Short mmCIF file of C-alpha atoms in Angstrom, two decimals:
data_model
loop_
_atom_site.label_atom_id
_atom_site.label_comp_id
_atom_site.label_asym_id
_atom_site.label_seq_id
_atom_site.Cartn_x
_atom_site.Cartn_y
_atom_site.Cartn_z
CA UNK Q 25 -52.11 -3.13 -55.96
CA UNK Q 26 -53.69 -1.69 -53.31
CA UNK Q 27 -54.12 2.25 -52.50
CA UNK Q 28 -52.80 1.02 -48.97
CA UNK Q 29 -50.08 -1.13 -50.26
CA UNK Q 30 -48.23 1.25 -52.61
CA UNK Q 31 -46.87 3.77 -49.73
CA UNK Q 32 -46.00 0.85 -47.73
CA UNK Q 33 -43.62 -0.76 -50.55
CA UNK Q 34 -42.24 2.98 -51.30
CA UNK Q 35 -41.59 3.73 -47.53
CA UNK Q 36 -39.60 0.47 -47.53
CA UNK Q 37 -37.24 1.22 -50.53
CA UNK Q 38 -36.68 4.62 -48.62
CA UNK Q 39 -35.72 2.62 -45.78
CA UNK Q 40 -33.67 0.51 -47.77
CA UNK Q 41 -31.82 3.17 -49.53
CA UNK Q 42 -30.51 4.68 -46.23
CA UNK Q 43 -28.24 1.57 -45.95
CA UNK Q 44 -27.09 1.15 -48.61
CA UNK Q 45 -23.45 2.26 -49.05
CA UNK Q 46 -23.34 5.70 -50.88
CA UNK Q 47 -21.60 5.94 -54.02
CA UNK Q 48 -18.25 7.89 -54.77
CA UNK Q 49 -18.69 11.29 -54.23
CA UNK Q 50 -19.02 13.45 -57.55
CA UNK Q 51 -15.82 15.24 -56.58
CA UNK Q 52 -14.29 11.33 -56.01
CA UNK Q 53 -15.50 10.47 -59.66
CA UNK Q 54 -15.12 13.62 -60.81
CA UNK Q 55 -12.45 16.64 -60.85
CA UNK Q 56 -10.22 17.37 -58.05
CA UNK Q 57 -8.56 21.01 -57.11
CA UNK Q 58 -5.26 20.82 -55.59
CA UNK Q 59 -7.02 23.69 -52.99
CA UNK Q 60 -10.27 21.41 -52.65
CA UNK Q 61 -7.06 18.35 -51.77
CA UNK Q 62 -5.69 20.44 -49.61
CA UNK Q 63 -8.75 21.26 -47.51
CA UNK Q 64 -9.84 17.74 -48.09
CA UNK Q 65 -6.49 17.05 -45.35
CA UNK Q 66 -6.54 19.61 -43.23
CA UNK Q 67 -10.80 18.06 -42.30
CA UNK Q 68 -9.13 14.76 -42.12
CA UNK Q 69 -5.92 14.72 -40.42
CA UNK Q 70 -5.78 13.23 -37.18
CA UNK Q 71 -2.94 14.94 -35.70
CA UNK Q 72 -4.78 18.53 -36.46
CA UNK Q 73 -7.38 17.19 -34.99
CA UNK Q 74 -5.73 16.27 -31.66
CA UNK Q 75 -3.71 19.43 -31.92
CA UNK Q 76 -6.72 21.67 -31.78
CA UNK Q 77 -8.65 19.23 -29.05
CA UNK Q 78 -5.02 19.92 -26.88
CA UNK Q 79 -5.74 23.90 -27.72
CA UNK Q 80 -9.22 23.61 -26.10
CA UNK Q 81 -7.97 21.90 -22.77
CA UNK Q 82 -5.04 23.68 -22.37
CA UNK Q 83 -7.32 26.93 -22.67
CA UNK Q 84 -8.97 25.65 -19.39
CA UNK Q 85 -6.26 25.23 -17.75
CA UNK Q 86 -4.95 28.33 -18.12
CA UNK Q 87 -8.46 29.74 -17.30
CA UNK Q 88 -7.75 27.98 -14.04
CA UNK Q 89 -3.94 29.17 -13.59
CA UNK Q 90 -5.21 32.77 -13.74
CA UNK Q 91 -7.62 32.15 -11.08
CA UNK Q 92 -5.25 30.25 -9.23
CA UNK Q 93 -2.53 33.68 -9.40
CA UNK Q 94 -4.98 36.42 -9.13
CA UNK Q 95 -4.26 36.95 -5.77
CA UNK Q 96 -0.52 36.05 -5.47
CA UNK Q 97 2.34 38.58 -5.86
CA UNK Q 98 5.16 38.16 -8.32
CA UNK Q 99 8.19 37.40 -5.95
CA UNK Q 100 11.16 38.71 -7.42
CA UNK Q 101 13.37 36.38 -5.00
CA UNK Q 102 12.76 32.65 -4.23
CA UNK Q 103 9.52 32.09 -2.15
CA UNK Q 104 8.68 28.78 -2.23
CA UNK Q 105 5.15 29.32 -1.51
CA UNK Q 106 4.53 31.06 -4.05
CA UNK Q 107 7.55 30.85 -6.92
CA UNK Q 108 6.29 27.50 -8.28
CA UNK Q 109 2.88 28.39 -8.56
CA UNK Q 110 4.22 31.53 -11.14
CA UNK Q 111 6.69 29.13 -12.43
CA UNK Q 112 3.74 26.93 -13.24
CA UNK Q 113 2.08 29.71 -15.37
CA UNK Q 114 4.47 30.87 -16.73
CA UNK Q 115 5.18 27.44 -18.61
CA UNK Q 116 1.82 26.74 -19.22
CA UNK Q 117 1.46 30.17 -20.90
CA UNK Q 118 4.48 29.68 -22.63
CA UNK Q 119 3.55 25.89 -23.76
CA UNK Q 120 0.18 27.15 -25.01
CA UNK Q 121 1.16 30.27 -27.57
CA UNK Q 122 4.13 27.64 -28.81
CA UNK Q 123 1.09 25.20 -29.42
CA UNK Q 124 -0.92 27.39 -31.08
CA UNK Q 125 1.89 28.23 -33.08
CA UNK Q 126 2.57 24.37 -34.01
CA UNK Q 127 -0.75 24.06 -35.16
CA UNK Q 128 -0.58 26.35 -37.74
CA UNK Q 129 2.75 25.15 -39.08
CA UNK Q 130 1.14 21.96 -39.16
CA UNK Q 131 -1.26 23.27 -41.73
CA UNK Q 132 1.22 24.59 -43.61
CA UNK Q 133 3.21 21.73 -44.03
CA UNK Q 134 0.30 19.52 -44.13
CA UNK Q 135 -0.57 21.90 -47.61
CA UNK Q 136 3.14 21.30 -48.84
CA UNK Q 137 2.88 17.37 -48.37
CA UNK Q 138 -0.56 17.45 -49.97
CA UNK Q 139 0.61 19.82 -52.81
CA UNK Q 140 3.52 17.01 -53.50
CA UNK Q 141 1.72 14.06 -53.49
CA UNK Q 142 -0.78 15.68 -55.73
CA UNK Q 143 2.19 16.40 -58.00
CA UNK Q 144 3.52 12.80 -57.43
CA UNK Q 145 -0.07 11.84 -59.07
CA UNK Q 146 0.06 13.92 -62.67
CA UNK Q 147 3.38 12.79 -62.66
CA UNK Q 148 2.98 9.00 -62.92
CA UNK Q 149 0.02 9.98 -64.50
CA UNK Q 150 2.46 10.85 -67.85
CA UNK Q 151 4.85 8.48 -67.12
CA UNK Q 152 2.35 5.71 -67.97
CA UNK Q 153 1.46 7.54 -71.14
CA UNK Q 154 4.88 7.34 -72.33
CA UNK Q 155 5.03 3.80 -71.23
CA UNK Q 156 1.77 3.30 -73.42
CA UNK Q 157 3.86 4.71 -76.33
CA UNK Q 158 6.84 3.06 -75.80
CA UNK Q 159 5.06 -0.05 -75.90
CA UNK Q 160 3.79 0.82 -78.75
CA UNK Q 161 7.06 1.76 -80.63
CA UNK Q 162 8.45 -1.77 -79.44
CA UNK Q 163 5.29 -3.85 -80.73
CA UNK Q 164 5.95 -2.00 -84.59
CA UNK Q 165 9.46 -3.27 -84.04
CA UNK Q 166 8.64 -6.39 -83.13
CA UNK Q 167 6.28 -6.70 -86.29
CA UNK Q 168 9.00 -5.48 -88.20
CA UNK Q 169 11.58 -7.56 -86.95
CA UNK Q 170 9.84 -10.77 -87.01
CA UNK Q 171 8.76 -10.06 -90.63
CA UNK Q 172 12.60 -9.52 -91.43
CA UNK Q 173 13.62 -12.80 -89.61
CA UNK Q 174 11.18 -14.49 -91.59
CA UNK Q 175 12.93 -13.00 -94.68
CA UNK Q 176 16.46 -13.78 -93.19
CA UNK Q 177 17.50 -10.17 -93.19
CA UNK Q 178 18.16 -10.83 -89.41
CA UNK Q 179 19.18 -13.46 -87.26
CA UNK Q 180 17.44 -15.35 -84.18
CA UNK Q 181 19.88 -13.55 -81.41
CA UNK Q 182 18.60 -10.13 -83.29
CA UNK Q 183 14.94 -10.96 -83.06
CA UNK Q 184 15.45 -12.00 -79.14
CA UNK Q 185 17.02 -9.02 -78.87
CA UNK Q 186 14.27 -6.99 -80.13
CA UNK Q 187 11.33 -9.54 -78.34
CA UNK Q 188 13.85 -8.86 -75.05
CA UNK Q 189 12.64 -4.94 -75.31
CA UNK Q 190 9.34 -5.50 -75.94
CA UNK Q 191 8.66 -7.35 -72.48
CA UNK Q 192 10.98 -5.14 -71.33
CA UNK Q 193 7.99 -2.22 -72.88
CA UNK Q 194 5.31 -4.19 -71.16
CA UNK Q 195 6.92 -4.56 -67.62
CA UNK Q 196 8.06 -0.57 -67.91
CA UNK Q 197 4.14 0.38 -68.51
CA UNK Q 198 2.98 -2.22 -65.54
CA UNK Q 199 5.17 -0.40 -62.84
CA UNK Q 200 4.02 3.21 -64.26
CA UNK Q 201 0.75 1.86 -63.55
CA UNK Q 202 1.23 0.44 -60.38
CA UNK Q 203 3.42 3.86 -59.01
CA UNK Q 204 0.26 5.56 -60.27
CA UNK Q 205 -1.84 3.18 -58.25
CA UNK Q 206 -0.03 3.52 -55.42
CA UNK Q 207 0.50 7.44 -55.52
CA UNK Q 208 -3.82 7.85 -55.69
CA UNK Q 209 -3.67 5.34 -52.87
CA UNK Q 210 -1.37 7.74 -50.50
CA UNK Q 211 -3.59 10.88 -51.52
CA UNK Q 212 -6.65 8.74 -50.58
CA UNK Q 213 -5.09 8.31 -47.29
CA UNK Q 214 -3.88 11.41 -46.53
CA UNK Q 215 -7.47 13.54 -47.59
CA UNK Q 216 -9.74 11.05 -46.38
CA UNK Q 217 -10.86 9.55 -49.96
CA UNK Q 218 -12.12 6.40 -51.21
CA UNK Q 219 -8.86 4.23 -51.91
CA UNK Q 220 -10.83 3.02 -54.94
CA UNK Q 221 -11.38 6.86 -56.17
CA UNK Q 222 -9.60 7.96 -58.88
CA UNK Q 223 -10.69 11.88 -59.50
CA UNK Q 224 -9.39 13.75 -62.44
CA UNK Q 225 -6.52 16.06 -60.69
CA UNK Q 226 -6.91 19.36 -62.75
CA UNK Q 227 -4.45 21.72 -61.28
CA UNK Q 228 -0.59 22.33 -63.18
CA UNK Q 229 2.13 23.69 -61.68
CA UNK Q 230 3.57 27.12 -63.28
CA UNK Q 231 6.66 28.38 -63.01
CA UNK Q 232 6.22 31.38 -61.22
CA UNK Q 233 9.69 32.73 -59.95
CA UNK Q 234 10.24 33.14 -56.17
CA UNK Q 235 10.60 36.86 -54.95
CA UNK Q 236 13.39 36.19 -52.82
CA UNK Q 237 15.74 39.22 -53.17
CA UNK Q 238 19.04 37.10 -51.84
CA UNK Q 239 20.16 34.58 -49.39
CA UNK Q 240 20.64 36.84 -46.84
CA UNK Q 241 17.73 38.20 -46.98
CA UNK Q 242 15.69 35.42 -47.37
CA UNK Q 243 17.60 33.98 -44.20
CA UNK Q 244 16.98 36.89 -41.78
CA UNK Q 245 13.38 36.89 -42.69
CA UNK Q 246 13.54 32.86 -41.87
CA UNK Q 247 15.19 33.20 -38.28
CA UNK Q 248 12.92 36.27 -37.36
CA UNK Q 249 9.79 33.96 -38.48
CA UNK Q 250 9.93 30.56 -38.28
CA UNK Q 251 8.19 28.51 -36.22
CA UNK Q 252 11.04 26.15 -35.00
CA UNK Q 253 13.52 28.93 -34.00
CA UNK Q 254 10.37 30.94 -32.67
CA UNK Q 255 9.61 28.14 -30.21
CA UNK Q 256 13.20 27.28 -29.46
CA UNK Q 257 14.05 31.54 -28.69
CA UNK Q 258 10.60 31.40 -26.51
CA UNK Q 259 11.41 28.44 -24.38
CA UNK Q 260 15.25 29.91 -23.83
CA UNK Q 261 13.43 33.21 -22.59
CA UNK Q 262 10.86 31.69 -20.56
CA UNK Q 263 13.97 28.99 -18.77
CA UNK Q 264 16.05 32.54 -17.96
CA UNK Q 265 12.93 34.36 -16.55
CA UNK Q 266 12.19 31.43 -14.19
CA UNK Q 267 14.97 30.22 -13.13
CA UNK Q 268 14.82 32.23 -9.78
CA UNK Q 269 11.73 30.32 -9.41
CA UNK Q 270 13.68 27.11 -9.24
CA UNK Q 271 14.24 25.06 -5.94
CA UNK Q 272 18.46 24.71 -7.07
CA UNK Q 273 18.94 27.78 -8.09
CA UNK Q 274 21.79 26.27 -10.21
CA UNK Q 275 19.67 23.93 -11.96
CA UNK Q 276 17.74 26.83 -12.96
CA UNK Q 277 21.20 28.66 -14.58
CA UNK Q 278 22.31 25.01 -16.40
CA UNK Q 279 18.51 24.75 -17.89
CA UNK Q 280 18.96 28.43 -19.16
CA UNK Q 281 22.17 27.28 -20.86
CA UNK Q 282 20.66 24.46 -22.25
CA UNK Q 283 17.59 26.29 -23.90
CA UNK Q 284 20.13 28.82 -25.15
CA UNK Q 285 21.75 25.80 -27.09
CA UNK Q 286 18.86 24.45 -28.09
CA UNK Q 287 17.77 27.60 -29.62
CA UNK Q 288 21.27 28.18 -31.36
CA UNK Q 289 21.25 24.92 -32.76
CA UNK Q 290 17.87 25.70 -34.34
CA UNK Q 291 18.88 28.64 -35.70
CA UNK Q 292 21.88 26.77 -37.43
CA UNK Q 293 20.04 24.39 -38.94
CA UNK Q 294 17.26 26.55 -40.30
CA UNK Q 295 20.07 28.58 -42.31
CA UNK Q 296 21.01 25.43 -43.70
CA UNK Q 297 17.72 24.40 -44.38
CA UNK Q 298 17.34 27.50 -46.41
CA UNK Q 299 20.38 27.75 -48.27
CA UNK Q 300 19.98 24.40 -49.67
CA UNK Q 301 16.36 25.11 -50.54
CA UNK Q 302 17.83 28.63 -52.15
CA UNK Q 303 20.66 27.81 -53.76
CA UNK Q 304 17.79 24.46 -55.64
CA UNK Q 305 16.06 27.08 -56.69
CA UNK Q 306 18.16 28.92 -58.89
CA UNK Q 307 19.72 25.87 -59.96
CA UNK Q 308 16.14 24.39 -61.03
CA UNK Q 309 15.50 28.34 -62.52
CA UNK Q 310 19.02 28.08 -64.66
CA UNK Q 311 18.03 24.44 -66.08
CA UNK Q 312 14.63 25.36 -66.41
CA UNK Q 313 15.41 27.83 -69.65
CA UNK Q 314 18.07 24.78 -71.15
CA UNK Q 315 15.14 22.18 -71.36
CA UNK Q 316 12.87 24.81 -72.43
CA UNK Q 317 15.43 25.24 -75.08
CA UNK Q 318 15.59 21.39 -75.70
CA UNK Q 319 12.15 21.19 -75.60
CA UNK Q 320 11.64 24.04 -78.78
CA UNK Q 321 14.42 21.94 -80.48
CA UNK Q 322 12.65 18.84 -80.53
CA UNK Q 323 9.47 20.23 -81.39
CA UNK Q 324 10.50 21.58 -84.44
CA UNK Q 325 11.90 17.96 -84.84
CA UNK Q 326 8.70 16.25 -84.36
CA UNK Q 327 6.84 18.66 -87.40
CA UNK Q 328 9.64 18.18 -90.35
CA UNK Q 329 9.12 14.62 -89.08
CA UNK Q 330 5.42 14.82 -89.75
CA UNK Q 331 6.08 16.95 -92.98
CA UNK Q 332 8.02 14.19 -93.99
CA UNK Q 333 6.14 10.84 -93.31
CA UNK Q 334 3.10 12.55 -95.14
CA UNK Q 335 5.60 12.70 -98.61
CA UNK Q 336 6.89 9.43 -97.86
CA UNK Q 337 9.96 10.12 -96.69
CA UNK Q 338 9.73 9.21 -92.53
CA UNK Q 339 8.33 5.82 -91.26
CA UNK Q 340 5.28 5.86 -89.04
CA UNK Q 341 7.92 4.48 -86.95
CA UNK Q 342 10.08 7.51 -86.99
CA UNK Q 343 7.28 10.20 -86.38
CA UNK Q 344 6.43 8.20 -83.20
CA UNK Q 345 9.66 7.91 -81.58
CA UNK Q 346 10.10 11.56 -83.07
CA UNK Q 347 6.66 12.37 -80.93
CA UNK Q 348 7.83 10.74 -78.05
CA UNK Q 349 11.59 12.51 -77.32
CA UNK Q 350 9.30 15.89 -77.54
CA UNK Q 351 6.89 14.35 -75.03
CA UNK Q 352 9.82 13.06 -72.56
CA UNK Q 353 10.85 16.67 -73.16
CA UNK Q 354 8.29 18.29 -71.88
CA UNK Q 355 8.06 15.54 -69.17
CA UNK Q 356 11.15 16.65 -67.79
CA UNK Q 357 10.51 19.69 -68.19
CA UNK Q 358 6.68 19.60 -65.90
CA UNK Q 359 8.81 17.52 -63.72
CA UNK Q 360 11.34 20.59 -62.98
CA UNK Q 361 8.11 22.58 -62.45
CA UNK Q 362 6.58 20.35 -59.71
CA UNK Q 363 10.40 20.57 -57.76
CA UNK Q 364 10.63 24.40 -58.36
CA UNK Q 365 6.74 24.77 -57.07
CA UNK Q 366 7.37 22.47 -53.98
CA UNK Q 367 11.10 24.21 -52.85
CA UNK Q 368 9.28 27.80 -53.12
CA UNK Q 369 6.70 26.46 -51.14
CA UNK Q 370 9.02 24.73 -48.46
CA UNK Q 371 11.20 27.97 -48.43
CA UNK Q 372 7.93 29.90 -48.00
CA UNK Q 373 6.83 27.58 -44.84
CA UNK Q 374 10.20 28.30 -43.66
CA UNK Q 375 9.99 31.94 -43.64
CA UNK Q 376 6.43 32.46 -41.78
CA UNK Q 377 4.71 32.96 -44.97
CA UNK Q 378 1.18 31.59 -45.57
CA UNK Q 379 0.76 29.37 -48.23
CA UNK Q 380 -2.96 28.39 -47.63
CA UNK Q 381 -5.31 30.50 -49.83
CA UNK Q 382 -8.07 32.72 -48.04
CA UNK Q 383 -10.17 29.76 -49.21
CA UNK Q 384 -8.45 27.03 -47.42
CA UNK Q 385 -9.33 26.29 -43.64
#
């Protein structure tokens, strides 16, 4: 090969390289963070996107309002010259810090919905490992029951009985897999990853309790925080300070009223929204410590179980199905976990408390 040739041929498989389609990424393959997930979305979404984009313009335009009112008085009567123009910025002002506003409640909630569906994943994820087991409980029987028909220590109906569960076993494991599927598919879609990808989710839930001292407290913290009865309160304020400004003065009066409604009714439903959220939480908190309890109980099950299939004394069989009950256990028990971790959260977004760590965007 020519001296000539041999950068020609390497310059080509450089070329040829930039199209082809790049491979998953190593965090795609690899390990994913519930905070890496999260910031994964908030880079993705399209509504945040738009959100911030509608920031930027309405930024100009109240650049332009201002220049627009520099020189115009505040009438404190109606002047129609000049009362819609302050009217005017005085929405747009209003409409802009309630956007702002929405934009980082989107985030927040965008962190919650990412947090669950992450949840959603480790989930499935161990209900297709106890599928796996059941299976393989149901294939032993099976074994064992088709050696005892064969025996005639059971009859037909009994062995179709038995055959019954095991496709029963094998359809049980195909949904777990296909809810698993399908729960990496809605992740994929909602931080911008490969459908195909499959990453290793690392993060677990804890059970950290929430600092909420009561109801009441954690319900006048909500209504002098949240987003909702924020925006609600502001637009009522703003349709009371303008309504001088409006060409029927008594449309300007029945708008007022209507705001004020508006903003009652969001109030209302917030308190709602967090007693039900409250009143989970120590319900979750109270049957946390009773499968905990459960969960010790069938533990100490599963190892006389052990103790006893190595003397002879328990089937393989029986330590199995003793293994499993502890696993379901402490399924139900990570489960609980995942609904206590997402109703802290919720009740957190509620109140006007961050959620996002200082690493997140």
């Amino acid at each position: 090969m020519s001296k000539r040739l041999f950068p020609a041929i390497l310059a080509l498989l450089f070329l040829l390289a930039a199209f082809v389609p790049p491979a998953f990424s190593a965090e795609e393959n690899g390990t994913l963070t519930l905070e890496n997930a999260i910031n994964m979305a908030l880079k993705h979404n399209s509504d945040i996107k738009v959100q911030e984009l509608n920031l930027d313009v309405t930024d100009e335009k109240l650049d332009d309002l201002r220049d627009s009112i520099d020189h115009i008085p505040a009438a404190n009567v109606y002047v129609p010259e000049i009362s819609s123009v302050w009217s005017g910025y005085l929405s747009a002002e209003n409409s802009a810090r309630i956007a702002k506003k929405a934009l980082d409640n989107m985030k927040q909630q965008m962190a919650v919905d990412v947090m669950e569906q992450y949840y959603n994943i480790l989930s499935s994820k161990r209900d297709v490992t106890l599928a796996e087991t059941d299976l393989r409980a149901a294939q032993i029987k099976l074994a064992q029951a088709r050696l005892k028909k064969q025996i005639g220590m059971i009859t037909q109906a009994e062995l179709l009985g038995v055959e019954t569960a095991m496709q029963s076993a094998v359809a049980s494991l195909t949904a777990a897999q296909n809810t698993l599927d399908q729960s990496y598919t809605q992740l994929a879609v909602m931080i911008g990853m490969s459908g195909s990808a499959r990453p290793e989710l690392v993060d677990e839930a804890v059970l950290e309790k929430a600092n909420f001292i009561s109801l009441e407290a954690v319900t006048a913290s909500a209504l002098s925080r949240n987003y909702t009865v924020w925006a609600a309160e502001r637009t009522a304020a703003l349709a009371e300070r303008v309504e001088m400004y409006a060409d029927n003065y008594d449309l300007g009066l029945l708008n007022t009223d209507i705001k004020e409604i508006q903003a009652s009714d969001a109030r209302e439903q917030l308190k709602e929204q967090v007693k039900i959220l409250y009143q989970s939480l120590q319900t979750l908190e109270e049957t946390n410590a009773t499968l905990e309890q459960k969960a010790a109980t069938l533990e100490e099950t599963l190892r006389v179980t052990k103790l006893m299939h190595e003397v002879g004394m328990a089937t393989a069989l029986q330590e199995l199905e003793a293994e499993q009950s502890y696993n379901e256990a402490l399924d139900e028990l990570r489960q609980l976990v995942y609904e206590y971790d997402l109703a802290k959260s919720q009740l957190m977004v509620l109140t006007g408390e961050d959620i996002l760590t200082e690493n997140t965007i």
